[in-house]
């Protein structure tokens, strides 16, 4: 069955109102795409201003900055408690959109929206549920990933699938190049999905939980390279963490951060590093780890 009855005409779309939940740049870019398509939220909910920079000045989130520029009402609750839910519910919106908001939705909040909460997730669900789907795909050496628009439920990233788009991962591509592609694709897919969803022309598809995998939050120590690991495994770790925690190793007791690397002839080649307490410098050499063992065991 469709998610809700078909409206008598497309004019009803303009009468449906929504709340937008999001915080970082990925969420502001997605909101910008929705605004360009004529989807203007009645309310934006984002994280409170946070200290940033050397001076630790309180700074609004990218989503808040965009909402301020567009004169959209804003809420910045510290947590999604009863008071926050009541404040959001007072707007009486029909549905919500959530992109990288940063907080788990309680069931009481999801229940406030008669048409549900739509979420953009940067993997082909049910694979790589969790906080780091892009990193998970690169770590595993995947050759394909994608984005999913799902209908949010209490369990993290376990909602029915409304739309998916596949993306080929290029052999030399790191998170630094792949992430912008997925962000742009996710924004477009969401904007394309909203009209047919809201008119009842999309039938949600339940996820196959037997195929679900998870990708958890990153810790700085996750970026430590293992000299006993296959070269391709260290290469994939470099690719996955290139725009976040980065990768490093220890030499003579000092931490060496890798800034540029490549994978050539089965070897993980470190090209530029930042030694602890020093500046970036060139250092073309192979990282001595185990011989290459790819996904096929060779």
Coordinates of C-alpha atoms in Angstrom, one line a residue:
X1 CA 0.0 0.0 0.0
X2 CA 1.2 3.6 -0.5
X3 CA 2.4 5.4 2.6
X4 CA -0.8 7.5 2.7
X5 CA -3.8 8.3 0.4
X6 CA -3.2 10.0 -2.9
X7 CA -4.1 13.7 -2.8
X8 CA -6.8 14.8 -5.2
X9 CA -4.4 17.1 -6.9
X10 CA -0.7 18.1 -6.8
X11 CA -1.7 21.5 -5.2
X12 CA -1.8 19.7 -1.9
X13 CA 2.0 19.4 -2.0
X14 CA 2.3 23.1 -1.3
X15 CA 0.0 22.8 1.7
X16 CA 2.2 20.2 3.4
X17 CA 4.7 21.6 5.8
X18 CA 7.9 20.1 7.2
X19 CA 10.7 20.5 9.8
X20 CA 14.3 20.2 8.7
X21 CA 16.8 18.7 11.1
X22 CA 20.5 19.0 10.3
X23 CA 23.7 20.5 11.5
X24 CA 27.0 20.3 9.4
X25 CA 27.9 21.4 5.9
X26 CA 26.4 18.2 4.3
X27 CA 23.0 19.2 5.8
X28 CA 23.3 22.8 4.7
X29 CA 24.1 21.8 1.2
X30 CA 21.1 19.5 1.1
X31 CA 18.8 22.2 2.5
X32 CA 20.1 24.6 -0.1
X33 CA 19.0 22.0 -2.8
X34 CA 15.6 21.7 -1.3
X35 CA 15.1 25.4 -1.2
X36 CA 16.1 25.6 -4.8
X37 CA 13.4 23.1 -5.6
X38 CA 10.8 25.0 -3.7
X39 CA 10.8 23.0 -0.5
X40 CA 11.0 25.6 2.3
X41 CA 10.8 24.2 5.8
X42 CA 8.5 25.8 8.4
X43 CA 11.1 25.2 11.0
X44 CA 14.8 24.3 11.2
X45 CA 16.1 22.3 14.1
X46 CA 19.9 22.3 14.5
X47 CA 22.6 21.9 17.2
X48 CA 23.4 24.9 19.5
X49 CA 26.2 27.3 18.6
X50 CA 29.5 25.6 19.4
X51 CA 33.0 27.0 20.2
X52 CA 35.3 26.8 17.2
X53 CA 38.7 28.1 16.1
X54 CA 41.6 29.1 18.3
X55 CA 39.5 31.7 20.1
X56 CA 36.8 29.2 20.7
X57 CA 34.2 31.7 19.7
X58 CA 30.6 30.5 19.7
X59 CA 29.7 29.8 16.1
X60 CA 26.4 28.8 14.5
X61 CA 26.1 25.6 12.6
X62 CA 26.1 25.8 8.8
X63 CA 22.4 24.9 8.8
X64 CA 21.6 27.7 11.2
X65 CA 23.6 30.2 9.1
X66 CA 21.5 29.2 6.0
X67 CA 18.2 29.3 7.9
X68 CA 19.1 32.8 9.3
X69 CA 19.9 34.0 5.7
X70 CA 16.5 32.7 4.5
X71 CA 14.5 34.0 7.6
X72 CA 13.4 30.4 8.5
X73 CA 12.4 29.9 12.2
X74 CA 15.1 28.0 14.2
X75 CA 15.3 25.9 17.3
X76 CA 18.6 24.7 18.8
X77 CA 17.7 22.3 21.7
X78 CA 20.6 20.8 23.7
X79 CA 18.7 17.5 23.6
X80 CA 15.5 16.1 22.3
X81 CA 13.7 15.9 25.6
X82 CA 10.0 16.5 26.3
X83 CA 10.3 20.3 26.2
X84 CA 12.1 20.2 22.8
X85 CA 9.5 17.8 21.4
X86 CA 6.7 20.0 22.6
X87 CA 8.3 23.1 21.0
X88 CA 8.7 21.3 17.7
X89 CA 5.1 19.8 17.8
X90 CA 3.7 23.3 18.3
X91 CA 4.4 24.0 14.6
X92 CA 2.0 21.2 13.6
X93 CA 4.1 20.1 10.6
X94 CA 3.1 17.1 8.4
X95 CA 6.6 15.5 8.0
X96 CA 10.2 16.0 8.7
X97 CA 13.5 15.7 6.9
X98 CA 16.7 14.7 8.8
X99 CA 20.2 15.0 7.4
X100 CA 23.2 14.6 9.7
X101 CA 21.4 16.2 12.7
X102 CA 23.6 14.4 15.2
X103 CA 21.1 13.2 17.7
X104 CA 19.0 10.0 18.0
X105 CA 15.2 10.6 17.5
X106 CA 13.0 9.3 20.3
X107 CA 9.9 7.6 19.2
X108 CA 7.8 10.4 20.7
X109 CA 9.3 12.8 18.2
X110 CA 8.9 10.6 15.2
X111 CA 5.2 10.1 16.1
X112 CA 4.6 13.9 15.8
X113 CA 4.7 13.7 12.0
X114 CA 1.8 12.1 10.3
X115 CA 3.8 11.5 7.1
X116 CA 6.9 10.4 8.9
X117 CA 10.5 11.5 9.0
X118 CA 12.7 11.1 5.9
X119 CA 16.4 10.6 6.2
X120 CA 19.3 10.6 3.8
X121 CA 21.9 7.9 4.5
X122 CA 25.2 7.7 2.5
X123 CA 25.3 4.0 1.8
X124 CA 23.2 1.4 0.1
X125 CA 21.2 0.3 3.1
X126 CA 21.0 -2.2 4.8
X127 CA 24.8 -2.1 4.3
X128 CA 26.8 0.3 6.6
X129 CA 24.2 1.4 9.0
X130 CA 25.6 3.9 11.5
X131 CA 27.7 7.0 11.7
X132 CA 30.4 6.4 9.1
X133 CA 28.9 4.6 6.0
X134 CA 31.3 6.2 3.5
X135 CA 34.4 5.2 5.6
X136 CA 32.9 1.7 6.0
X137 CA 32.6 1.2 2.3
X138 CA 36.2 2.4 1.6
X139 CA 37.7 0.4 4.4
X140 CA 36.1 -2.7 3.0
X141 CA 37.4 -2.0 -0.5
X142 CA 34.0 -1.7 -2.0
X143 CA 33.8 -0.9 -5.7
X144 CA 30.3 0.5 -5.4
X145 CA 28.3 2.5 -2.8
X146 CA 25.4 5.0 -3.0
X147 CA 22.8 6.9 -1.1
X148 CA 19.5 5.9 0.4
X149 CA 16.4 7.9 1.3
X150 CA 14.7 6.0 4.1
X151 CA 11.7 6.5 6.4
X152 CA 13.1 6.8 9.9
X153 CA 12.2 4.4 12.7
X154 CA 13.5 4.0 16.3
X155 CA 16.3 1.6 15.3
X156 CA 19.2 3.4 13.7
X157 CA 19.1 3.3 9.9
X158 CA 16.6 0.4 9.8
X159 CA 13.7 2.2 8.2
X160 CA 11.9 1.3 5.0
X161 CA 13.7 2.3 1.8
X162 CA 12.0 5.0 -0.4
X163 CA 14.8 5.5 -3.0
X164 CA 18.4 4.5 -3.7
X165 CA 21.0 5.6 -6.1
X166 CA 24.2 3.6 -6.9
X167 CA 27.7 5.1 -7.3
X168 CA 30.9 3.5 -8.6
X169 CA 33.9 4.1 -6.4
X170 CA 36.9 4.9 -8.5
X171 CA 40.2 3.0 -7.7
X172 CA 42.2 6.0 -6.6
X173 CA 39.2 7.8 -4.9
X174 CA 39.5 8.8 -1.3
X175 CA 36.8 10.1 1.1
X176 CA 37.9 13.6 0.1
X177 CA 36.7 13.1 -3.5
X178 CA 33.9 10.6 -2.8
X179 CA 32.1 12.6 -0.1
X180 CA 31.1 15.6 -2.2
X181 CA 29.8 13.3 -4.9
X182 CA 27.6 11.5 -2.4
X183 CA 26.4 14.7 -0.8
X184 CA 25.3 16.2 -4.1
X185 CA 23.7 12.9 -5.1
X186 CA 21.9 12.6 -1.8
X187 CA 20.5 16.1 -2.0
X188 CA 19.2 15.5 -5.6
X189 CA 17.7 12.1 -4.7
X190 CA 15.9 13.6 -1.7
X191 CA 14.4 16.4 -3.7
X192 CA 13.4 14.0 -6.5
X193 CA 11.8 11.6 -3.9
X194 CA 9.7 14.0 -1.9
X195 CA 7.0 14.8 -4.6
X196 CA 6.1 11.1 -5.3
X197 CA 6.4 10.2 -1.7
X198 CA 4.1 13.0 -0.6
X199 CA 1.5 12.1 -3.3
X200 CA 1.5 8.5 -2.2
X201 CA 3.2 7.2 -5.4
X202 CA 6.1 5.4 -3.6
X203 CA 5.7 2.1 -1.8
X204 CA 8.3 1.8 0.9
X205 CA 10.5 -1.3 0.8
X206 CA 11.5 -3.0 4.1
X207 CA 15.2 -3.6 4.6
X208 CA 16.5 -7.2 4.7
X209 CA 18.0 -7.2 8.2
X210 CA 20.0 -10.3 7.4
X211 CA 22.2 -8.2 5.1
X212 CA 22.7 -5.4 7.6
X213 CA 26.3 -4.3 8.5
X214 CA 27.4 -1.4 10.7
X215 CA 29.9 1.4 10.7
X216 CA 30.6 3.0 14.1
X217 CA 32.0 6.3 15.2
X218 CA 35.6 7.0 14.5
X219 CA 38.4 7.2 17.1
X220 CA 41.7 8.9 16.5
X221 CA 43.5 5.6 17.1
X222 CA 41.6 4.0 14.2
X223 CA 44.0 5.9 11.9
X224 CA 47.1 3.9 13.0
X225 CA 48.5 1.9 10.2
X226 CA 49.4 -1.8 10.8
X227 CA 52.7 -2.9 9.4
X228 CA 51.5 -6.5 9.6
X229 CA 48.4 -5.8 7.5
X230 CA 48.2 -6.3 3.7
X231 CA 49.3 -3.2 1.7
X232 CA 45.8 -2.9 0.2
X233 CA 44.2 -2.8 3.7
X234 CA 46.4 0.1 4.7
X235 CA 45.7 1.9 1.4
X236 CA 42.0 1.5 2.1
X237 CA 42.4 2.9 5.6
X238 CA 44.2 5.9 4.1
X239 CA 41.4 6.4 1.6
X240 CA 38.6 6.1 4.2
X241 CA 40.1 8.6 6.7
X242 CA 41.6 11.1 4.2
X243 CA 39.2 13.9 5.1
X244 CA 38.6 13.1 8.7
X245 CA 40.9 11.6 11.4
X246 CA 43.7 10.8 8.9
X247 CA 46.3 8.0 9.1
X248 CA 49.6 7.8 10.8
X249 CA 52.4 5.5 11.9
X250 CA 55.2 5.6 14.5
X251 CA 58.9 5.9 13.6
X252 CA 61.6 6.1 16.2
X253 CA 58.9 6.8 18.8
X254 CA 57.5 9.8 16.9
X255 CA 54.1 10.0 15.3
X256 CA 54.2 10.5 11.5
X257 CA 51.0 11.7 9.8
X258 CA 50.4 10.8 6.2
X259 CA 49.1 13.6 4.0
X260 CA 49.5 12.1 0.5
X261 CA 49.7 8.4 -0.5
X262 CA 49.0 6.1 -3.5
X263 CA 48.8 2.5 -4.3
X264 CA 51.2 1.3 -7.0
X265 CA 52.1 -2.2 -8.2
X266 CA 50.5 -3.7 -5.1
X267 CA 52.4 -1.4 -2.7
X268 CA 51.1 1.3 -0.4
X269 CA 53.3 4.3 -1.3
X270 CA 53.6 7.2 1.2
X271 CA 54.4 10.4 -0.7
X272 CA 54.1 13.2 1.8
X273 CA 54.0 13.2 5.6
X274 CA 54.0 15.5 8.6
X275 CA 56.5 14.3 11.2
X276 CA 55.5 15.1 14.8
X277 CA 56.4 18.7 15.6
X278 CA 57.5 19.5 12.0
X279 CA 56.1 20.7 8.7
X280 CA 54.7 18.8 5.8
X281 CA 57.4 17.2 3.6
X282 CA 57.9 14.9 0.7
X283 CA 58.7 11.3 1.5
X284 CA 58.1 9.0 -1.5
X285 CA 58.6 5.4 -0.3
X286 CA 56.7 2.2 0.1
X287 CA 55.2 1.5 3.5
X288 CA 56.6 -1.9 4.4
X289 CA 53.6 -4.0 5.2
X290 CA 52.6 -7.5 4.2
X291 CA 52.4 -8.4 0.5
X292 CA 49.2 -7.5 -1.2
X293 CA 46.2 -9.6 -0.4
X294 CA 43.1 -8.3 -2.1
X295 CA 39.5 -9.1 -1.7
X296 CA 40.0 -12.2 -3.8
X297 CA 42.7 -13.4 -1.4
X298 CA 45.6 -12.8 -3.9

